PDB file of C-alpha atoms in Angstrom:
ATOM      1  CA  MET A  21     101.051  39.408 101.992  1.00 77.00           C
ATOM      2  CA  ILE A  22     100.115  35.778 102.680  1.00 80.00           C
ATOM      3  CA  GLY A  23      96.416  36.621 102.942  1.00 86.00           C
ATOM      4  CA  CYS A  24      96.311  39.002  99.965  1.00 86.00           C
ATOM      5  CA  ASN A  25      94.000  38.670  96.973  1.00 91.00           C
ATOM      6  CA  ALA A  26      95.545  37.592  93.679  1.00 91.00           C
ATOM      7  CA  VAL A  27      95.561  39.756  90.541  1.00 91.00           C
ATOM      8  CA  SER A  28      95.542  38.616  86.913  1.00 89.00           C
ATOM      9  CA  ASN A  29      98.507  40.613  85.575  1.00 88.00           C
ATOM     10  CA  PRO A  30     101.845  41.564  87.151  1.00 88.00           C
ATOM     11  CA  THR A  31     101.857  45.301  86.387  1.00 84.00           C
ATOM     12  CA  THR A  32      99.629  48.233  85.569  1.00 82.00           C
ATOM     13  CA  THR A  33      99.880  51.547  83.761  1.00 76.00           C
ATOM     14  CA  LYS A  34      97.120  53.282  85.735  1.00 81.00           C
ATOM     15  CA  PHE A  35      97.900  54.097  89.339  1.00 83.00           C
ATOM     16  CA  PRO A  36      95.461  54.925  92.112  1.00 85.00           C
ATOM     17  CA  THR A  37      95.173  58.573  93.134  1.00 84.00           C
ATOM     18  CA  GLU A  38      96.466  57.818  96.634  1.00 86.00           C
ATOM     19  CA  PHE A  39      98.884  55.154  97.831  1.00 85.00           C
ATOM     20  CA  SER A  40      98.550  53.420 101.166  1.00 83.00           C
ATOM     21  CA  HIS A  41     101.701  53.433 103.280  1.00 84.00           C
ATOM     22  CA  ASP A  42     103.342  50.050 103.807  1.00 83.00           C
ATOM     23  CA  PRO A  43     106.026  50.315 106.517  1.00 83.00           C
ATOM     24  CA  ILE A  44     107.714  47.047 105.505  1.00 83.00           C
ATOM     25  CA  LEU A  45     107.905  47.468 101.722  1.00 83.00           C
ATOM     26  CA  SER A  46     108.499  51.236 101.928  1.00 83.00           C
ATOM     27  CA  ASP A  47     111.813  50.562 103.665  1.00 87.00           C
ATOM     28  CA  PRO A  48     114.435  50.846 100.871  1.00 89.00           C
ATOM     29  CA  THR A  49     116.439  47.923 102.275  1.00 91.00           C
ATOM     30  CA  ASN A  50     113.448  45.571 102.236  1.00 91.00           C
ATOM     31  CA  TYR A  51     112.419  46.790  98.774  1.00 91.00           C
ATOM     32  CA  ARG A  52     115.906  45.989  97.440  1.00 92.00           C
ATOM     33  CA  ARG A  53     115.987  42.581  99.143  1.00 93.00           C
ATOM     34  CA  ILE A  54     112.606  41.499  97.789  1.00 92.00           C
ATOM     35  CA  THR A  55     113.254  42.851  94.283  1.00 92.00           C
ATOM     36  CA  GLY A  56     116.691  41.214  94.208  1.00 91.00           C
ATOM     37  CA  SER A  57     115.237  37.893  95.353  1.00 92.00           C
ATOM     38  CA  LEU A  58     112.535  38.063  92.691  1.00 92.00           C
ATOM     39  CA  GLN A  59     115.211  38.450  90.006  1.00 89.00           C
ATOM     40  CA  TYR A  60     116.163  34.812  90.612  1.00 85.00           C
ATOM     41  CA  LEU A  61     112.561  33.793  90.079  1.00 85.00           C
ATOM     42  CA  THR A  62     112.687  35.117  86.508  1.00 83.00           C
ATOM     43  CA  LEU A  63     114.835  32.115  85.551  1.00 75.00           C
ATOM     44  CA  THR A  64     111.721  29.952  85.590  1.00 77.00           C
ATOM     45  CA  ARG A  65     109.080  32.700  85.353  1.00 83.00           C
ATOM     46  CA  PRO A  66     109.654  34.848  82.238  1.00 81.00           C
ATOM     47  CA  ASP A  67     106.156  36.305  82.686  1.00 86.00           C
ATOM     48  CA  ILE A  68     107.427  38.500  85.526  1.00 90.00           C
ATOM     49  CA  ALA A  69     110.707  39.583  83.887  1.00 87.00           C
ATOM     50  CA  PHE A  70     109.395  42.910  82.621  1.00 87.00           C
ATOM     51  CA  SER A  71     107.922  43.816  86.006  1.00 91.00           C
ATOM     52  CA  ILE A  72     111.151  42.928  87.812  1.00 93.00           C
ATOM     53  CA  ASN A  73     113.097  45.006  85.296  1.00 89.00           C
ATOM     54  CA  GLN A  74     110.864  48.000  86.002  1.00 88.00           C
ATOM     55  CA  LEU A  75     111.179  47.574  89.778  1.00 91.00           C
ATOM     56  CA  SER A  76     114.960  47.169  89.584  1.00 91.00           C
ATOM     57  CA  GLN A  77     115.379  50.511  87.827  1.00 89.00           C
ATOM     58  CA  HIS A  78     114.088  52.339  90.906  1.00 87.00           C
ATOM     59  CA  MET A  79     116.017  50.693  93.731  1.00 87.00           C
ATOM     60  CA  HIS A  80     117.817  53.907  94.651  1.00 87.00           C
ATOM     61  CA  ASN A  81     114.927  56.304  94.083  1.00 86.00           C
ATOM     62  CA  LEU A  82     112.010  54.588  95.782  1.00 88.00           C
ATOM     63  CA  LEU A  83     108.620  56.268  95.348  1.00 88.00           C
ATOM     64  CA  PRO A  84     105.156  55.166  96.566  1.00 88.00           C
ATOM     65  CA  GLN A  85     104.176  53.948  93.076  1.00 89.00           C
ATOM     66  CA  HIS A  86     107.147  51.543  93.061  1.00 89.00           C
ATOM     67  CA  VAL A  87     106.000  50.033  96.354  1.00 90.00           C
ATOM     68  CA  TYR A  88     102.514  49.736  94.835  1.00 91.00           C
ATOM     69  CA  LEU A  89     103.950  47.907  91.793  1.00 92.00           C
ATOM     70  CA  LEU A  90     105.977  45.565  94.019  1.00 92.00           C
ATOM     71  CA  LYS A  91     102.873  44.701  96.034  1.00 91.00           C
ATOM     72  CA  ARG A  92     100.948  44.112  92.799  1.00 92.00           C
ATOM     73  CA  LEU A  93     103.676  41.779  91.533  1.00 94.00           C
ATOM     74  CA  LEU A  94     103.640  39.822  94.798  1.00 93.00           C
ATOM     75  CA  ARG A  95      99.845  39.502  94.504  1.00 93.00           C
ATOM     76  CA  TYR A  96     100.263  38.235  90.917  1.00 94.00           C
ATOM     77  CA  ILE A  97     102.848  35.662  92.004  1.00 93.00           C
ATOM     78  CA  LYS A  98     100.522  34.444  94.751  1.00 92.00           C
ATOM     79  CA  GLY A  99      97.785  33.792  92.173  1.00 91.00           C
ATOM     80  CA  THR A 100     100.130  32.108  89.686  1.00 90.00           C
ATOM     81  CA  ILE A 101     102.294  30.098  92.061  1.00 87.00           C
ATOM     82  CA  ASP A 102     101.956  26.990  89.866  1.00 86.00           C
ATOM     83  CA  TYR A 103     103.318  28.722  86.734  1.00 84.00           C
ATOM     84  CA  ASP A 104     106.758  27.656  85.506  1.00 76.00           C
ATOM     85  CA  ILE A 105     108.656  26.772  82.362  1.00 73.00           C
ATOM     86  CA  PRO A 106     107.600  23.310  81.211  1.00 71.00           C
ATOM     87  CA  ILE A 107     110.273  21.010  79.833  1.00 71.00           C
ATOM     88  CA  ASN A 108     108.623  18.470  77.560  1.00 72.00           C
ATOM     89  CA  LYS A 109     109.872  15.728  75.301  1.00 79.00           C
ATOM     90  CA  SER A 110     109.047  16.919  71.797  1.00 79.00           C
ATOM     91  CA  ASP A 111     110.439  17.406  68.304  1.00 85.00           C
ATOM     92  CA  LEU A 112     113.711  19.268  67.816  1.00 85.00           C
ATOM     93  CA  ALA A 113     112.367  22.120  65.698  1.00 91.00           C
ATOM     94  CA  LEU A 114     113.993  25.438  66.602  1.00 92.00           C
ATOM     95  CA  ASN A 115     111.620  28.430  66.582  1.00 93.00           C
ATOM     96  CA  SER A 116     112.429  32.005  67.578  1.00 94.00           C
ATOM     97  CA  PHE A 117     110.159  34.990  68.043  1.00 94.00           C
ATOM     98  CA  SER A 118     111.016  38.638  68.610  1.00 89.00           C
ATOM     99  CA  ASP A 119     109.204  41.910  69.129  1.00 86.00           C
ATOM    100  CA  ALA A 120     109.997  45.495  70.038  1.00 81.00           C
ATOM    101  CA  ASN A 121     107.998  48.521  71.004  1.00 80.00           C
ATOM    102  CA  TRP A 122     108.767  52.047  69.911  1.00 77.00           C
ATOM    103  CA  ALA A 123     109.537  54.503  72.707  1.00 73.00           C
ATOM    104  CA  GLY A 124     107.552  52.373  75.142  1.00 71.00           C
ATOM    105  CA  ASP A 125     109.172  53.693  78.315  1.00 69.00           C
ATOM    106  CA  PRO A 126     107.286  56.901  79.154  1.00 69.00           C
ATOM    107  CA  ASN A 127     110.214  58.248  81.207  1.00 72.00           C
ATOM    108  CA  SER A 128     113.220  57.707  78.928  1.00 73.00           C
ATOM    109  CA  ARG A 129     111.326  57.231  75.607  1.00 74.00           C
ATOM    110  CA  LYS A 130     113.612  54.302  74.813  1.00 79.00           C
ATOM    111  CA  SER A 131     112.339  51.172  73.088  1.00 81.00           C
ATOM    112  CA  THR A 132     112.109  47.746  74.704  1.00 82.00           C
ATOM    113  CA  LEU A 133     112.930  44.598  72.780  1.00 83.00           C
ATOM    114  CA  GLY A 134     112.497  40.954  73.534  1.00 87.00           C
ATOM    115  CA  TYR A 135     112.936  37.530  71.999  1.00 90.00           C
ATOM    116  CA  CYS A 136     112.359  33.917  72.903  1.00 89.00           C
ATOM    117  CA  SER A 137     113.622  30.693  71.341  1.00 91.00           C
ATOM    118  CA  PHE A 138     112.005  27.280  71.619  1.00 88.00           C
ATOM    119  CA  LEU A 139     113.463  23.854  70.940  1.00 86.00           C
ATOM    120  CA  GLY A 140     110.285  21.942  70.245  1.00 86.00           C
ATOM    121  CA  SER A 141     107.877  23.157  72.914  1.00 82.00           C
ATOM    122  CA  THR A 142     110.595  23.915  75.491  1.00 82.00           C
ATOM    123  CA  LEU A 143     111.735  27.493  76.032  1.00 82.00           C
ATOM    124  CA  ILE A 144     115.545  27.489  75.877  1.00 82.00           C
ATOM    125  CA  SER A 145     116.442  31.179  75.622  1.00 84.00           C
ATOM    126  CA  TRP A 146     114.745  34.511  76.143  1.00 81.00           C
ATOM    127  CA  THR A 147     115.509  38.117  76.953  1.00 83.00           C
ATOM    128  CA  ILE A 148     113.824  41.442  77.377  1.00 81.00           C
ATOM    129  CA  LYS A 149     115.784  44.669  77.607  1.00 82.00           C
ATOM    130  CA  LYS A 150     115.658  48.386  77.044  1.00 78.00           C
ATOM    131  CA  GLN A 151     117.603  49.529  74.004  1.00 77.00           C
ATOM    132  CA  HIS A 152     120.640  51.764  74.530  1.00 74.00           C
ATOM    133  CA  THR A 153     119.813  54.233  71.753  1.00 71.00           C
ATOM    134  CA  PHE A 154     116.723  56.182  70.766  1.00 69.00           C
ATOM    135  CA  ALA A 155     114.847  54.902  67.716  1.00 64.00           C
ATOM    136  CA  ARG A 156     113.341  57.530  65.424  1.00 67.00           C
ATOM    137  CA  SER A 157     110.793  55.107  63.970  1.00 65.00           C
ATOM    138  CA  SER A 158     109.038  51.879  64.849  1.00 60.00           C
ATOM    139  CA  THR A 159     111.047  50.078  62.139  1.00 62.00           C
ATOM    140  CA  LYS A 160     114.365  51.029  63.742  1.00 60.00           C
ATOM    141  CA  SER A 161     113.179  50.022  67.214  1.00 52.00           C
TER     142      SER A 161
END
């Protein structure tokens, strides 16, 4: 994938009608190795955390659309290779932000939540995860 074209976002909700076969990434062992390696990259690249989470959920049930999403993520990383978490000297104001979607996963209908905390302009903590229970309203999600 060294010579691939970059894309502007790491994932997509609309898939092509047909998937091209990739003998390397279609191998479940290689898929698991690459996805597992990319999990370490999320320490300094929170922009790919959601995509890695989605890919990790299908390690034992690999379908052509998962290989397509992995290739798309690798193309995104190639185009954003200079992205990282900046650590800057700044004020010590603590700011936190959170958000959740309601039944955002089309397969399980569970909500996804996330938060991030900044000390000045430096990101010090963040998470994104699927909730364990089903929310009956957007307020409860």
